[in-house]
PDB file of C-alpha atoms in Angstrom:
ATOM      1  CA  MET A1021     137.396  68.126 138.910  1.00 65.00           C
ATOM      2  CA  GLY A1022     136.421  66.704 142.250  1.00 53.00           C
ATOM      3  CA  THR A1023     136.719  63.222 143.699  1.00 71.00           C
ATOM      4  CA  LEU A1024     133.675  61.528 145.220  1.00 74.00           C
ATOM      5  CA  LYS A1025     134.432  60.084 148.665  1.00 84.00           C
ATOM      6  CA  PRO A1026     131.634  58.219 150.454  1.00 91.00           C
ATOM      7  CA  TYR A1027     131.369  59.157 154.143  1.00 90.00           C
ATOM      8  CA  LEU A1028     129.450  56.811 156.460  1.00 93.00           C
ATOM      9  CA  ILE A1029     128.234  57.871 159.882  1.00 89.00           C
ATOM     10  CA  SER A1030     128.137  54.803 162.107  1.00 91.00           C
ATOM     11  CA  GLU A1031     127.097  53.662 165.556  1.00 91.00           C
ATOM     12  CA  ASP A1032     130.472  51.852 165.763  1.00 94.00           C
ATOM     13  CA  ALA A1033     132.848  52.915 162.997  1.00 96.00           C
ATOM     14  CA  ARG A1034     135.664  50.589 164.069  1.00 98.00           C
ATOM     15  CA  SER A1035     133.463  47.449 163.944  1.00 97.00           C
ATOM     16  CA  GLN A1036     131.788  48.481 160.712  1.00 97.00           C
ATOM     17  CA  ALA A1037     135.176  49.225 159.095  1.00 98.00           C
ATOM     18  CA  GLU A1038     136.511  45.826 160.170  1.00 98.00           C
ATOM     19  CA  PHE A1039     133.480  44.133 158.616  1.00 98.00           C
ATOM     20  CA  TYR A1040     134.079  45.904 155.290  1.00 97.00           C
ATOM     21  CA  ILE A1041     137.797  45.104 155.355  1.00 98.00           C
ATOM     22  CA  GLN A1042     137.047  41.416 156.000  1.00 97.00           C
ATOM     23  CA  SER A1043     134.315  41.353 153.335  1.00 97.00           C
ATOM     24  CA  LEU A1044     136.007  43.384 150.610  1.00 96.00           C
ATOM     25  CA  GLY A1045     139.709  43.200 151.444  1.00 96.00           C
ATOM     26  CA  GLY A1046     141.592  46.295 152.426  1.00 97.00           C
ATOM     27  CA  GLU A1047     142.997  48.143 155.387  1.00 98.00           C
ATOM     28  CA  VAL A1048     142.556  51.024 157.779  1.00 98.00           C
ATOM     29  CA  VAL A1049     144.446  53.986 156.330  1.00 97.00           C
ATOM     30  CA  SER A1050     143.954  56.368 159.257  1.00 97.00           C
ATOM     31  CA  VAL A1051     141.919  56.900 162.433  1.00 97.00           C
ATOM     32  CA  LEU A1052     141.494  60.114 164.411  1.00 94.00           C
ATOM     33  CA  THR A1053     139.512  60.246 167.654  1.00 94.00           C
ATOM     34  CA  HIS A1054     137.799  63.321 169.096  1.00 91.00           C
ATOM     35  CA  GLU A1055     140.465  63.432 171.818  1.00 93.00           C
ATOM     36  CA  GLU A1056     143.310  63.330 169.289  1.00 93.00           C
ATOM     37  CA  ALA A1057     141.703  65.972 167.089  1.00 87.00           C
ATOM     38  CA  THR A1058     140.358  68.417 169.654  1.00 88.00           C
ATOM     39  CA  GLY A1059     141.650  67.299 173.038  1.00 90.00           C
ATOM     40  CA  VAL A1060     138.146  66.711 174.459  1.00 88.00           C
ATOM     41  CA  GLN A1061     138.037  64.744 177.700  1.00 91.00           C
ATOM     42  CA  ASN A1062     134.352  63.803 177.760  1.00 92.00           C
ATOM     43  CA  GLU A1063     132.236  60.850 176.553  1.00 92.00           C
ATOM     44  CA  LEU A1064     133.293  61.567 172.945  1.00 91.00           C
ATOM     45  CA  LYS A1065     137.039  61.324 173.543  1.00 93.00           C
ATOM     46  CA  ASP A1066     137.448  57.730 172.271  1.00 95.00           C
ATOM     47  CA  LYS A1067     134.873  57.995 169.486  1.00 95.00           C
ATOM     48  CA  VAL A1068     136.087  58.087 165.888  1.00 96.00           C
ATOM     49  CA  MET A1069     135.988  61.609 164.500  1.00 93.00           C
ATOM     50  CA  HIS A1070     137.455  60.589 161.141  1.00 94.00           C
ATOM     51  CA  MET A1071     138.565  57.237 159.721  1.00 96.00           C
ATOM     52  CA  CYS A1072     139.687  56.313 156.241  1.00 96.00           C
ATOM     53  CA  ILE A1073     139.629  52.729 155.023  1.00 97.00           C
ATOM     54  CA  ALA A1074     140.743  51.427 151.644  1.00 97.00           C
ATOM     55  CA  VAL A1075     138.609  48.551 150.316  1.00 96.00           C
ATOM     56  CA  ALA A1076     138.420  46.446 147.159  1.00 93.00           C
ATOM     57  CA  GLY A1077     141.645  47.914 145.830  1.00 90.00           C
ATOM     58  CA  GLU A1078     142.186  51.622 146.240  1.00 88.00           C
ATOM     59  CA  ASN A1079     138.614  52.706 147.008  1.00 94.00           C
ATOM     60  CA  ASN A1080     138.475  54.931 150.054  1.00 95.00           C
ATOM     61  CA  ILE A1081     135.506  55.109 152.381  1.00 95.00           C
ATOM     62  CA  PHE A1082     135.500  57.666 155.175  1.00 94.00           C
ATOM     63  CA  MET A1083     133.717  56.894 158.429  1.00 94.00           C
ATOM     64  CA  ALA A1084     132.926  58.483 161.788  1.00 94.00           C
ATOM     65  CA  ASP A1085     131.097  57.502 164.940  1.00 94.00           C
ATOM     66  CA  ALA A1086     127.727  59.201 165.204  1.00 90.00           C
ATOM     67  CA  VAL A1087     127.365  61.882 167.837  1.00 85.00           C
ATOM     68  CA  GLU A1088     123.583  61.599 167.445  1.00 83.00           C
ATOM     69  CA  PRO A1089     121.752  58.378 166.448  1.00 79.00           C
ATOM     70  CA  PRO A1090     122.292  57.829 162.708  1.00 71.00           C
ATOM     71  CA  THR A1091     119.384  57.480 160.299  1.00 69.00           C
ATOM     72  CA  GLN A1092     119.542  54.391 158.106  1.00 65.00           C
ATOM     73  CA  GLY A1093     118.145  54.016 154.612  1.00 57.00           C
ATOM     74  CA  SER A1094     119.143  57.311 153.056  1.00 63.00           C
ATOM     75  CA  GLY A1095     118.430  56.183 149.499  1.00 66.00           C
ATOM     76  CA  ILE A1096     122.126  55.905 148.613  1.00 79.00           C
ATOM     77  CA  SER A1097     123.898  52.737 147.480  1.00 85.00           C
ATOM     78  CA  LEU A1098     127.613  52.089 147.240  1.00 93.00           C
ATOM     79  CA  SER A1099     128.562  50.302 144.026  1.00 92.00           C
ATOM     80  CA  ILE A1100     131.708  48.325 143.277  1.00 94.00           C
ATOM     81  CA  ALA A1101     132.525  46.941 139.821  1.00 92.00           C
ATOM     82  CA  TYR A1102     134.883  43.950 139.975  1.00 93.00           C
ATOM     83  CA  ASN A1103     137.115  42.538 137.245  1.00 91.00           C
ATOM     84  CA  THR A1104     135.887  38.967 137.760  1.00 93.00           C
ATOM     85  CA  GLU A1105     132.685  37.241 138.725  1.00 95.00           C
ATOM     86  CA  ALA A1106     134.514  35.263 141.413  1.00 95.00           C
ATOM     87  CA  GLU A1107     135.768  38.408 143.172  1.00 93.00           C
ATOM     88  CA  ALA A1108     132.356  40.032 143.043  1.00 94.00           C
ATOM     89  CA  ARG A1109     130.533  36.902 144.195  1.00 96.00           C
ATOM     90  CA  GLU A1110     132.874  36.428 147.170  1.00 96.00           C
ATOM     91  CA  ALA A1111     132.485  40.046 148.285  1.00 96.00           C
ATOM     92  CA  PHE A1112     128.705  39.847 147.797  1.00 97.00           C
ATOM     93  CA  GLU A1113     128.406  36.741 149.980  1.00 98.00           C
ATOM     94  CA  LYS A1114     130.518  38.289 152.740  1.00 97.00           C
ATOM     95  CA  LEU A1115     128.632  41.602 152.712  1.00 97.00           C
ATOM     96  CA  ALA A1116     125.303  39.735 152.757  1.00 98.00           C
ATOM     97  CA  ALA A1117     126.151  37.954 156.042  1.00 97.00           C
ATOM     98  CA  GLY A1118     123.636  39.225 158.577  1.00 97.00           C
ATOM     99  CA  GLY A1119     122.094  41.562 156.018  1.00 97.00           C
ATOM    100  CA  ASN A1120     119.290  41.408 153.473  1.00 97.00           C
ATOM    101  CA  VAL A1121     119.713  40.396 149.826  1.00 98.00           C
ATOM    102  CA  LYS A1122     117.483  42.452 147.539  1.00 95.00           C
ATOM    103  CA  PHE A1123     118.687  40.920 144.244  1.00 95.00           C
ATOM    104  CA  PRO A1124     120.880  37.781 144.310  1.00 97.00           C
ATOM    105  CA  PHE A1125     124.214  38.033 142.514  1.00 97.00           C
ATOM    106  CA  GLU A1126     123.373  36.579 139.076  1.00 96.00           C
ATOM    107  CA  PHE A1127     123.923  37.138 135.384  1.00 94.00           C
ATOM    108  CA  GLN A1128     121.378  39.696 134.220  1.00 91.00           C
ATOM    109  CA  PRO A1129     119.564  40.091 130.875  1.00 87.00           C
ATOM    110  CA  PHE A1130     121.362  43.426 130.396  1.00 86.00           C
ATOM    111  CA  GLY A1131     124.684  41.579 130.103  1.00 90.00           C
ATOM    112  CA  ILE A1132     126.516  41.777 133.443  1.00 93.00           C
ATOM    113  CA  PHE A1133     126.619  39.978 136.770  1.00 95.00           C
ATOM    114  CA  TYR A1134     124.751  42.073 139.331  1.00 94.00           C
ATOM    115  CA  GLY A1135     123.599  41.754 142.918  1.00 96.00           C
ATOM    116  CA  GLU A1136     122.119  44.175 145.419  1.00 95.00           C
ATOM    117  CA  LEU A1137     121.941  43.956 149.197  1.00 96.00           C
ATOM    118  CA  THR A1138     121.703  45.882 152.417  1.00 95.00           C
ATOM    119  CA  ASP A1139     124.431  44.913 154.877  1.00 96.00           C
ATOM    120  CA  LYS A1140     123.948  44.356 158.606  1.00 96.00           C
ATOM    121  CA  PHE A1141     124.712  48.044 159.225  1.00 93.00           C
ATOM    122  CA  GLY A1142     121.909  49.237 156.926  1.00 91.00           C
ATOM    123  CA  VAL A1143     124.204  50.290 154.056  1.00 93.00           C
ATOM    124  CA  SER A1144     123.008  49.442 150.524  1.00 92.00           C
ATOM    125  CA  TRP A1145     125.488  47.883 148.080  1.00 95.00           C
ATOM    126  CA  MET A1146     125.395  47.065 144.351  1.00 93.00           C
ATOM    127  CA  LEU A1147     128.133  44.710 143.124  1.00 94.00           C
ATOM    128  CA  THR A1148     128.814  44.005 139.457  1.00 93.00           C
ATOM    129  CA  SER A1149     131.254  42.275 137.137  1.00 94.00           C
ATOM    130  CA  GLU A1150     131.499  41.882 133.397  1.00 89.00           C
ATOM    131  CA  PRO A1151     131.255  38.312 132.099  1.00 87.00           C
ATOM    132  CA  GLN A1152     134.505  36.711 130.981  1.00 78.00           C
ATOM    133  CA  ALA A1153     134.908  35.434 127.420  1.00 67.00           C
ATOM    134  CA  GLY A1154     132.463  32.571 126.783  1.00 61.00           C
ATOM    135  CA  GLN A1155     130.579  33.221 130.028  1.00 58.00           C
ATOM    136  CA  SER A1156     126.929  34.202 130.392  1.00 55.00           C
TER     137      SER A1156
END
């Protein structure tokens, strides 16, 4: 069996990672620059070649600075299912800052809380939570 690990190519991986850590909770697990990895001494030397961040618990997202301009809107969304509505709502509101809300975070007819947005970096997110007992 394999493990799915989202990998985001960014114009500024360090800033984007910090935004996700502030929005979702978490930490930088590791960062490797082009200089550290290959010893290059050119304009790429300080750019992130590989970064791992842990967000919303133990969910890893890998990131790198783009060597060429990245293309946004790839048709992929990252989805996080939270244990409580409050956790999901807080993360949703933070991720939405400077972005575009497609579907507000609300209780849905299909029985869960759901919201969808594109963050200020052009990444699509779907956040969900199950209702608690007596909630709907």
